[in-house]
Amino acid sequence: MHHALEIQEILLNIFQHCYSPGRWKDTTSDLASLARTCRAFREPALDVLWEDLDDLSPLAQCLPDASRQLSRDKYAFSRPLTQTEWDILRSYTRRIQSIQVFDDGLDWESVATFFNPPTTMPLFPNLRNLSCKYTAKSMPLLHLPLPSLLCLNVEFENPHLFQNSLNSFPHFSPNIRILRIWVLRLGDTYSKPISNGIYQWRNLQTLIFPYIYISLDVDALVHLSCMPALTQLEFTPSATLPISDSRLFFSNLRDMTPRSESLHPISRLLSQTQLPVITTFTAFISSSPSRLDLTSFFAGVQISSSGCTMERLTLDQTNIIFRSEAHLPCLEHLRPWSSAISVI
């Protein structure tokens, strides 16, 4: 065998090309065959094979038949796992870098088994990307030590239950850089506990709240503005954002996406914010703005960015049922952003 094939980095690069999302079954079969080819291929082939999981079911399939059963397309552990079986699981969980849906593929009692492994060492030491639905059952998941976790996508319905875990994330997963929080239920009391949870974070690069169900108060925004690593922010500004003499200064924020029922809270936010390196600004609204609203909005854009770095400015009105075209701005009067503006 050529000496180059004894270098792990070269083998990993080659085996990565074996992965094809459109050929998942063939891909896993090819990588499994490579892992059985020789001792030199085993570790890098297994690393690529286990790098990304859709769910946890492949882990159950690696255990002896006597320890698991299949019912309604979900696996379940039929008895407590032995130490030998835990050793088998750890030989694979240490390789996993991404789990798309943690709470799928296994029944909940079996999923809960992973919350209490018989070791003080992290069960998923190299997990970098995790998506999950947050419920009372899944709560222990976010209290697992995940030292390498960089990106967390979490859905939840009860913000008060979720707040405790949000506060503890920095302790159990101190390296998270990308946080996406999906709120599945509308509620007026959700914003405060989520804003309080934001105070625990220090090094986020991306924070996204895709829906308008959660608004961030001024204290949470002040805290976020002090994060030098923050480059992308998608959120709903509070409708009661107070006017302040001190302006929010986001030193490295390049992409901001505020969402609101009306344009007024976004305009007020812009008038109190400095975005010296902003390149993309997208505002989503769901009620038709008046001409005065639009004037205030573009004045706020001018105050916050001076138009020096702006490459794309979008006002998205697609959620408005009855739109008044008479209120659309005359773009030729909006220089220097006229070439970058998109009103849809």
Tab-separated table of C-alpha atoms in Angstrom:
chain	number	residue	atom	x	y	z
A	1	MET	CA	0.000	0.000	0.000
A	2	HIS	CA	1.289	3.465	-0.861
A	3	HIS	CA	2.685	5.402	2.095
A	4	ALA	CA	0.250	8.275	1.373
A	5	LEU	CA	-2.624	5.961	2.351
A	6	GLU	CA	-1.150	5.631	5.822
A	7	ILE	CA	-1.842	9.321	6.513
A	8	GLN	CA	-5.183	9.772	8.285
A	9	GLU	CA	-5.913	13.206	6.825
A	10	ILE	CA	-5.534	11.904	3.264
A	11	LEU	CA	-7.794	8.931	3.937
A	12	LEU	CA	-10.438	11.153	5.534
A	13	ASN	CA	-10.384	13.417	2.479
A	14	ILE	CA	-10.774	10.454	0.128
A	15	PHE	CA	-13.533	8.822	2.164
A	16	GLN	CA	-15.463	12.102	2.401
A	17	HIS	CA	-15.921	11.858	-1.375
A	18	CYS	CA	-17.662	8.520	-0.868
A	19	TYR	CA	-20.514	10.287	0.920
A	20	SER	CA	-23.529	11.165	-1.227
A	21	PRO	CA	-26.806	12.377	0.392
A	22	GLY	CA	-28.794	11.054	-2.566
A	23	ARG	CA	-27.301	7.570	-2.164
A	24	TRP	CA	-27.462	7.183	1.606
A	25	LYS	CA	-27.811	3.381	1.698
A	26	ASP	CA	-25.121	2.862	-0.923
A	27	THR	CA	-22.891	5.380	0.857
A	28	THR	CA	-23.102	3.629	4.222
A	29	SER	CA	-22.509	0.287	2.551
A	30	ASP	CA	-19.411	1.606	0.748
A	31	LEU	CA	-17.959	3.158	3.902
A	32	ALA	CA	-18.696	0.038	5.950
A	33	SER	CA	-16.871	-2.030	3.329
A	34	LEU	CA	-13.895	0.336	3.465
A	35	ALA	CA	-13.805	0.041	7.271
A	36	ARG	CA	-13.522	-3.751	6.906
A	37	THR	CA	-10.870	-3.601	4.175
A	38	CYS	CA	-7.811	-3.196	6.386
A	39	ARG	CA	-6.689	-1.844	9.741
A	40	ALA	CA	-5.412	1.421	8.218
A	41	PHE	CA	-8.819	2.177	6.665
A	42	ARG	CA	-10.926	1.234	9.671
A	43	GLU	CA	-10.766	4.376	11.839
A	44	PRO	CA	-11.078	7.074	9.128
A	45	ALA	CA	-13.851	5.137	7.337
A	46	LEU	CA	-15.815	4.772	10.576
A	47	ASP	CA	-15.297	8.466	11.368
A	48	VAL	CA	-16.898	9.458	8.053
A	49	LEU	CA	-19.618	6.795	8.328
A	50	TRP	CA	-20.760	8.055	11.748
A	51	GLU	CA	-20.090	11.756	11.271
A	52	ASP	CA	-23.728	12.733	10.477
A	53	LEU	CA	-26.827	10.946	11.743
A	54	ASP	CA	-30.445	11.649	10.928
A	55	ASP	CA	-31.478	10.068	14.247
A	56	LEU	CA	-30.208	7.597	16.864
A	57	SER	CA	-31.585	4.408	15.327
A	58	PRO	CA	-28.226	3.340	13.773
A	59	LEU	CA	-26.779	3.122	17.290
A	60	ALA	CA	-29.465	0.638	18.326
A	61	GLN	CA	-28.803	-1.416	15.203
A	62	CYS	CA	-25.181	-1.891	16.274
A	63	LEU	CA	-26.189	-3.755	19.426
A	64	PRO	CA	-26.931	-7.492	19.713
A	65	ASP	CA	-30.418	-8.568	18.616
A	66	ALA	CA	-31.252	-9.666	22.161
A	67	SER	CA	-30.891	-6.084	23.443
A	68	ARG	CA	-33.309	-4.368	21.028
A	69	GLN	CA	-36.613	-4.712	19.234
A	70	LEU	CA	-38.337	-2.876	16.378
A	71	SER	CA	-41.916	-1.622	16.727
A	72	ARG	CA	-43.738	0.884	14.512
A	73	ASP	CA	-40.544	1.956	12.760
A	74	LYS	CA	-38.836	2.752	16.063
A	75	TYR	CA	-36.237	0.777	17.957
A	76	ALA	CA	-36.474	0.101	21.668
A	77	PHE	CA	-34.024	-1.402	24.109
A	78	SER	CA	-35.574	-4.615	25.422
A	79	ARG	CA	-33.498	-4.657	28.620
A	80	PRO	CA	-30.886	-2.576	30.466
A	81	LEU	CA	-27.659	-2.353	28.519
A	82	THR	CA	-24.611	-4.221	29.732
A	83	GLN	CA	-21.206	-2.593	30.169
A	84	THR	CA	-20.014	-4.334	27.001
A	85	GLU	CA	-22.928	-2.844	25.059
A	86	TRP	CA	-22.196	0.608	26.445
A	87	ASP	CA	-18.603	0.191	25.269
A	88	ILE	CA	-19.922	-0.636	21.780
A	89	LEU	CA	-22.089	2.506	21.794
A	90	ARG	CA	-19.217	4.725	22.967
A	91	SER	CA	-16.986	3.438	20.182
A	92	TYR	CA	-19.487	5.036	17.765
A	93	THR	CA	-20.928	8.008	19.692
A	94	ARG	CA	-17.442	9.517	20.007
A	95	ARG	CA	-17.364	9.839	16.197
A	96	ILE	CA	-20.740	11.594	15.775
A	97	GLN	CA	-20.561	15.277	14.850
A	98	SER	CA	-24.167	15.981	13.814
A	99	ILE	CA	-27.584	14.623	14.829
A	100	GLN	CA	-30.478	16.028	12.839
A	101	VAL	CA	-33.300	14.796	15.107
A	102	PHE	CA	-32.163	13.478	18.464
A	103	ASP	CA	-35.633	12.409	19.620
A	104	ASP	CA	-36.492	10.211	16.629
A	105	GLY	CA	-35.698	6.654	15.583
A	106	LEU	CA	-35.938	5.344	19.172
A	107	ASP	CA	-38.826	5.179	21.614
A	108	TRP	CA	-38.609	7.710	24.439
A	109	GLU	CA	-37.645	5.232	27.134
A	110	SER	CA	-34.668	4.178	25.030
A	111	VAL	CA	-33.741	7.796	24.258
A	112	ALA	CA	-33.740	8.451	28.004
A	113	THR	CA	-31.088	5.749	28.349
A	114	PHE	CA	-28.607	8.109	26.688
A	115	PHE	CA	-29.324	10.745	29.347
A	116	ASN	CA	-27.757	8.568	32.070
A	117	PRO	CA	-24.699	6.802	30.682
A	118	PRO	CA	-22.599	4.852	33.212
A	119	THR	CA	-19.658	7.217	32.847
A	120	THR	CA	-18.637	10.710	33.860
A	121	MET	CA	-17.088	11.274	30.423
A	122	PRO	CA	-19.213	12.934	27.696
A	123	LEU	CA	-21.077	10.319	25.663
A	124	PHE	CA	-20.982	12.579	22.573
A	125	PRO	CA	-17.610	14.345	22.990
A	126	ASN	CA	-17.364	15.517	19.352
A	127	LEU	CA	-20.990	16.437	18.651
A	128	ARG	CA	-21.022	19.822	16.884
A	129	ASN	CA	-24.542	20.134	15.467
A	130	LEU	CA	-27.764	19.145	17.239
A	131	SER	CA	-31.460	19.587	16.438
A	132	CYS	CA	-34.183	18.634	18.916
A	133	LYS	CA	-37.688	19.331	20.165
A	134	TYR	CA	-37.667	20.544	23.742
A	135	THR	CA	-40.288	18.952	25.991
A	136	ALA	CA	-40.479	17.830	29.590
A	137	LYS	CA	-39.211	14.416	28.448
A	138	SER	CA	-36.293	15.729	26.433
A	139	MET	CA	-35.179	18.276	29.052
A	140	PRO	CA	-32.246	16.136	30.301
A	141	LEU	CA	-30.802	16.118	26.770
A	142	LEU	CA	-29.774	19.752	27.051
A	143	HIS	CA	-28.150	19.054	30.392
A	144	LEU	CA	-25.773	16.525	28.903
A	145	PRO	CA	-22.145	17.650	28.712
A	146	LEU	CA	-21.578	18.462	25.029
A	147	PRO	CA	-18.177	20.175	25.079
A	148	SER	CA	-17.804	20.427	21.279
A	149	LEU	CA	-21.340	21.584	20.434
A	150	LEU	CA	-21.234	24.596	18.105
A	151	CYS	CA	-24.740	24.755	16.583
A	152	LEU	CA	-28.030	24.116	18.391
A	153	ASN	CA	-31.474	24.150	16.752
A	154	VAL	CA	-34.207	23.732	19.332
A	155	GLU	CA	-38.027	23.850	19.156
A	156	PHE	CA	-40.105	24.443	22.273
A	157	GLU	CA	-43.628	25.268	23.443
A	158	ASN	CA	-43.209	26.131	27.124
A	159	PRO	CA	-40.767	29.050	27.568
A	160	HIS	CA	-40.783	28.892	31.363
A	161	LEU	CA	-39.710	25.247	31.299
A	162	PHE	CA	-37.163	26.053	28.592
A	163	GLN	CA	-35.662	29.033	30.457
A	164	ASN	CA	-33.878	26.869	33.027
A	165	SER	CA	-32.139	24.897	30.306
A	166	LEU	CA	-31.356	28.049	28.337
A	167	ASN	CA	-29.629	29.408	31.421
A	168	SER	CA	-27.600	26.217	31.830
A	169	PHE	CA	-26.469	25.817	28.200
A	170	PRO	CA	-23.266	27.851	28.653
A	171	HIS	CA	-22.230	25.486	31.455
A	172	PHE	CA	-22.879	22.178	29.693
A	173	SER	CA	-22.128	23.391	26.141
A	174	PRO	CA	-19.781	26.362	26.533
A	175	ASN	CA	-18.697	26.509	22.890
A	176	ILE	CA	-22.064	27.071	21.180
A	177	ARG	CA	-21.733	29.717	18.483
A	178	ILE	CA	-24.965	29.285	16.494
A	179	LEU	CA	-28.303	29.212	18.319
A	180	ARG	CA	-31.666	28.888	16.542
A	181	ILE	CA	-34.766	28.891	18.751
A	182	TRP	CA	-38.122	27.961	17.227
A	183	VAL	CA	-41.229	28.832	19.237
A	184	LEU	CA	-44.140	26.547	18.388
A	185	ARG	CA	-46.899	28.357	20.264
A	186	LEU	CA	-47.961	32.000	20.453
A	187	GLY	CA	-47.924	33.535	23.918
A	188	ASP	CA	-47.644	37.042	25.372
A	189	THR	CA	-45.575	35.913	28.378
A	190	TYR	CA	-42.822	34.158	26.430
A	191	SER	CA	-40.513	37.075	25.750
A	192	LYS	CA	-39.281	37.848	29.268
A	193	PRO	CA	-37.951	34.371	30.156
A	194	ILE	CA	-36.203	34.094	26.790
A	195	SER	CA	-34.686	37.586	27.123
A	196	ASN	CA	-33.470	36.623	30.600
A	197	GLY	CA	-31.858	33.487	29.200
A	198	ILE	CA	-29.911	35.483	26.618
A	199	TYR	CA	-27.890	37.126	29.424
A	200	GLN	CA	-26.048	33.830	30.030
A	201	TRP	CA	-24.348	33.891	26.634
A	202	ARG	CA	-21.090	35.626	25.799
A	203	ASN	CA	-19.674	34.301	22.514
A	204	LEU	CA	-22.554	33.739	20.094
A	205	GLN	CA	-21.883	34.351	16.410
A	206	THR	CA	-25.439	33.719	15.184
A	207	LEU	CA	-28.735	34.064	17.070
A	208	ILE	CA	-31.984	33.380	15.233
A	209	PHE	CA	-35.616	33.543	16.352
A	210	PRO	CA	-37.433	32.726	13.068
A	211	TYR	CA	-40.943	33.695	14.240
A	212	ILE	CA	-42.472	36.836	15.747
A	213	TYR	CA	-43.657	34.982	18.853
A	214	ILE	CA	-40.606	36.099	20.856
A	215	SER	CA	-39.497	39.711	21.224
A	216	LEU	CA	-36.228	40.749	22.820
A	217	ASP	CA	-36.296	43.562	25.362
A	218	VAL	CA	-33.782	46.402	25.472
A	219	ASP	CA	-31.616	44.752	28.158
A	220	ALA	CA	-31.209	41.628	26.021
A	221	LEU	CA	-30.274	43.777	23.010
A	222	VAL	CA	-27.744	45.715	25.080
A	223	HIS	CA	-26.194	42.412	26.136
A	224	LEU	CA	-26.080	41.163	22.522
A	225	SER	CA	-24.498	44.406	21.344
A	226	CYS	CA	-21.583	43.696	23.703
A	227	MET	CA	-20.790	40.391	21.939
A	228	PRO	CA	-17.878	41.101	19.582
A	229	ALA	CA	-18.338	37.750	17.800
A	230	LEU	CA	-22.011	38.328	16.862
A	231	THR	CA	-22.373	38.611	13.068
A	232	GLN	CA	-25.973	37.499	12.410
A	233	LEU	CA	-29.126	38.355	14.353
A	234	GLU	CA	-32.750	37.533	13.526
A	235	PHE	CA	-35.365	38.538	16.094
A	236	THR	CA	-38.454	40.581	16.925
A	237	PRO	CA	-37.811	43.965	18.554
A	238	SER	CA	-40.078	44.818	21.455
A	239	ALA	CA	-43.036	46.999	20.510
A	240	THR	CA	-42.381	49.026	23.678
A	241	LEU	CA	-38.656	49.574	23.128
A	242	PRO	CA	-37.885	52.699	25.174
A	243	ILE	CA	-36.145	55.710	23.674
A	244	SER	CA	-32.648	56.053	25.120
A	245	ASP	CA	-29.833	58.574	24.823
A	246	SER	CA	-27.265	55.775	24.550
A	247	ARG	CA	-27.230	53.896	21.237
A	248	LEU	CA	-26.748	50.167	20.729
A	249	PHE	CA	-23.440	49.520	18.989
A	250	PHE	CA	-23.082	46.190	17.164
A	251	SER	CA	-19.418	46.292	16.197
A	252	ASN	CA	-19.318	43.224	13.918
A	253	LEU	CA	-22.946	42.548	13.013
A	254	ARG	CA	-23.204	42.008	9.252
A	255	ASP	CA	-26.663	40.484	8.858
A	256	MET	CA	-29.723	41.716	10.770
A	257	THR	CA	-33.278	40.461	10.223
A	258	PRO	CA	-35.915	42.058	12.455
A	259	ARG	CA	-39.501	40.758	12.300
A	260	SER	CA	-42.533	42.699	13.449
A	261	GLU	CA	-46.260	43.142	12.977
A	262	SER	CA	-45.681	46.760	11.953
A	263	LEU	CA	-42.727	48.786	10.724
A	264	HIS	CA	-42.711	51.196	13.688
A	265	PRO	CA	-40.723	49.055	16.216
A	266	ILE	CA	-38.090	48.346	13.559
A	267	SER	CA	-37.768	52.050	12.730
A	268	ARG	CA	-37.423	52.930	16.412
A	269	LEU	CA	-34.752	50.247	16.846
A	270	LEU	CA	-32.782	51.579	13.874
A	271	SER	CA	-32.890	55.121	15.208
A	272	GLN	CA	-31.116	53.913	18.374
A	273	THR	CA	-28.650	51.503	16.781
A	274	GLN	CA	-25.265	51.764	15.109
A	275	LEU	CA	-24.368	49.087	12.562
A	276	PRO	CA	-20.962	50.140	11.222
A	277	VAL	CA	-20.259	46.979	9.165
A	278	ILE	CA	-23.781	45.851	8.247
A	279	THR	CA	-24.042	44.356	4.742
A	280	THR	CA	-27.515	42.758	4.725
A	281	PHE	CA	-30.634	44.114	6.403
A	282	THR	CA	-34.000	42.383	5.924
A	283	ALA	CA	-37.171	43.614	7.641
A	284	PHE	CA	-40.265	41.369	7.713
A	285	ILE	CA	-43.614	43.031	8.458
A	286	SER	CA	-47.187	41.747	8.380
A	287	SER	CA	-49.201	44.971	8.277
A	288	SER	CA	-49.192	47.590	5.550
A	289	PRO	CA	-46.947	50.582	6.370
A	290	SER	CA	-47.989	54.190	5.900
A	291	ARG	CA	-45.868	56.661	3.982
A	292	LEU	CA	-44.775	58.128	7.336
A	293	ASP	CA	-43.736	54.642	8.511
A	294	LEU	CA	-41.602	54.202	5.404
A	295	THR	CA	-40.021	57.622	5.829
A	296	SER	CA	-39.102	56.807	9.438
A	297	PHE	CA	-37.764	53.409	8.410
A	298	PHE	CA	-35.384	54.698	5.751
A	299	ALA	CA	-34.325	57.571	8.017
A	300	GLY	CA	-33.451	54.955	10.636
A	301	VAL	CA	-31.438	53.017	8.080
A	302	GLN	CA	-29.485	56.166	7.292
A	303	ILE	CA	-28.855	56.913	10.979
A	304	SER	CA	-27.734	53.377	11.843
A	305	SER	CA	-25.502	52.502	8.889
A	306	SER	CA	-24.778	55.634	6.864
A	307	GLY	CA	-25.075	53.389	3.815
A	308	CYS	CA	-21.319	52.803	3.684
A	309	THR	CA	-21.287	48.994	3.892
A	310	MET	CA	-24.898	48.105	3.017
A	311	GLU	CA	-25.065	45.666	0.099
A	312	ARG	CA	-28.687	44.566	0.376
A	313	LEU	CA	-31.657	46.228	2.076
A	314	THR	CA	-34.955	44.320	1.887
A	315	LEU	CA	-38.416	45.236	3.139
A	316	ASP	CA	-40.464	42.045	2.967
A	317	GLN	CA	-44.238	42.573	2.921
A	318	THR	CA	-45.244	39.152	1.576
A	319	ASN	CA	-47.207	38.330	4.740
A	320	ILE	CA	-49.490	41.331	4.258
A	321	ILE	CA	-52.883	40.163	2.995
A	322	PHE	CA	-54.061	43.541	1.704
A	323	ARG	CA	-51.176	45.648	0.449
A	324	SER	CA	-51.399	49.251	-0.597
A	325	GLU	CA	-49.044	49.852	-3.510
A	326	ALA	CA	-49.477	53.599	-3.039
A	327	HIS	CA	-47.270	53.388	0.030
A	328	LEU	CA	-44.247	51.911	-1.709
A	329	PRO	CA	-41.320	54.343	-1.597
A	330	CYS	CA	-39.856	56.098	-4.599
A	331	LEU	CA	-36.461	54.367	-4.732
A	332	GLU	CA	-34.695	57.123	-6.643
A	333	HIS	CA	-34.867	59.317	-3.531
A	334	LEU	CA	-33.243	56.677	-1.328
A	335	ARG	CA	-29.637	56.951	-2.394
A	336	PRO	CA	-27.034	55.663	-1.668
A	337	TRP	CA	-29.061	52.464	-1.113
A	338	SER	CA	-31.254	52.628	-4.210
A	339	SER	CA	-29.304	49.918	-6.041
A	340	ALA	CA	-29.380	47.643	-2.997
A	341	ILE	CA	-33.046	48.080	-2.001
A	342	SER	CA	-35.599	45.365	-2.552
A	343	VAL	CA	-39.257	45.885	-1.572
A	344	ILE	CA	-41.317	42.696	-1.931
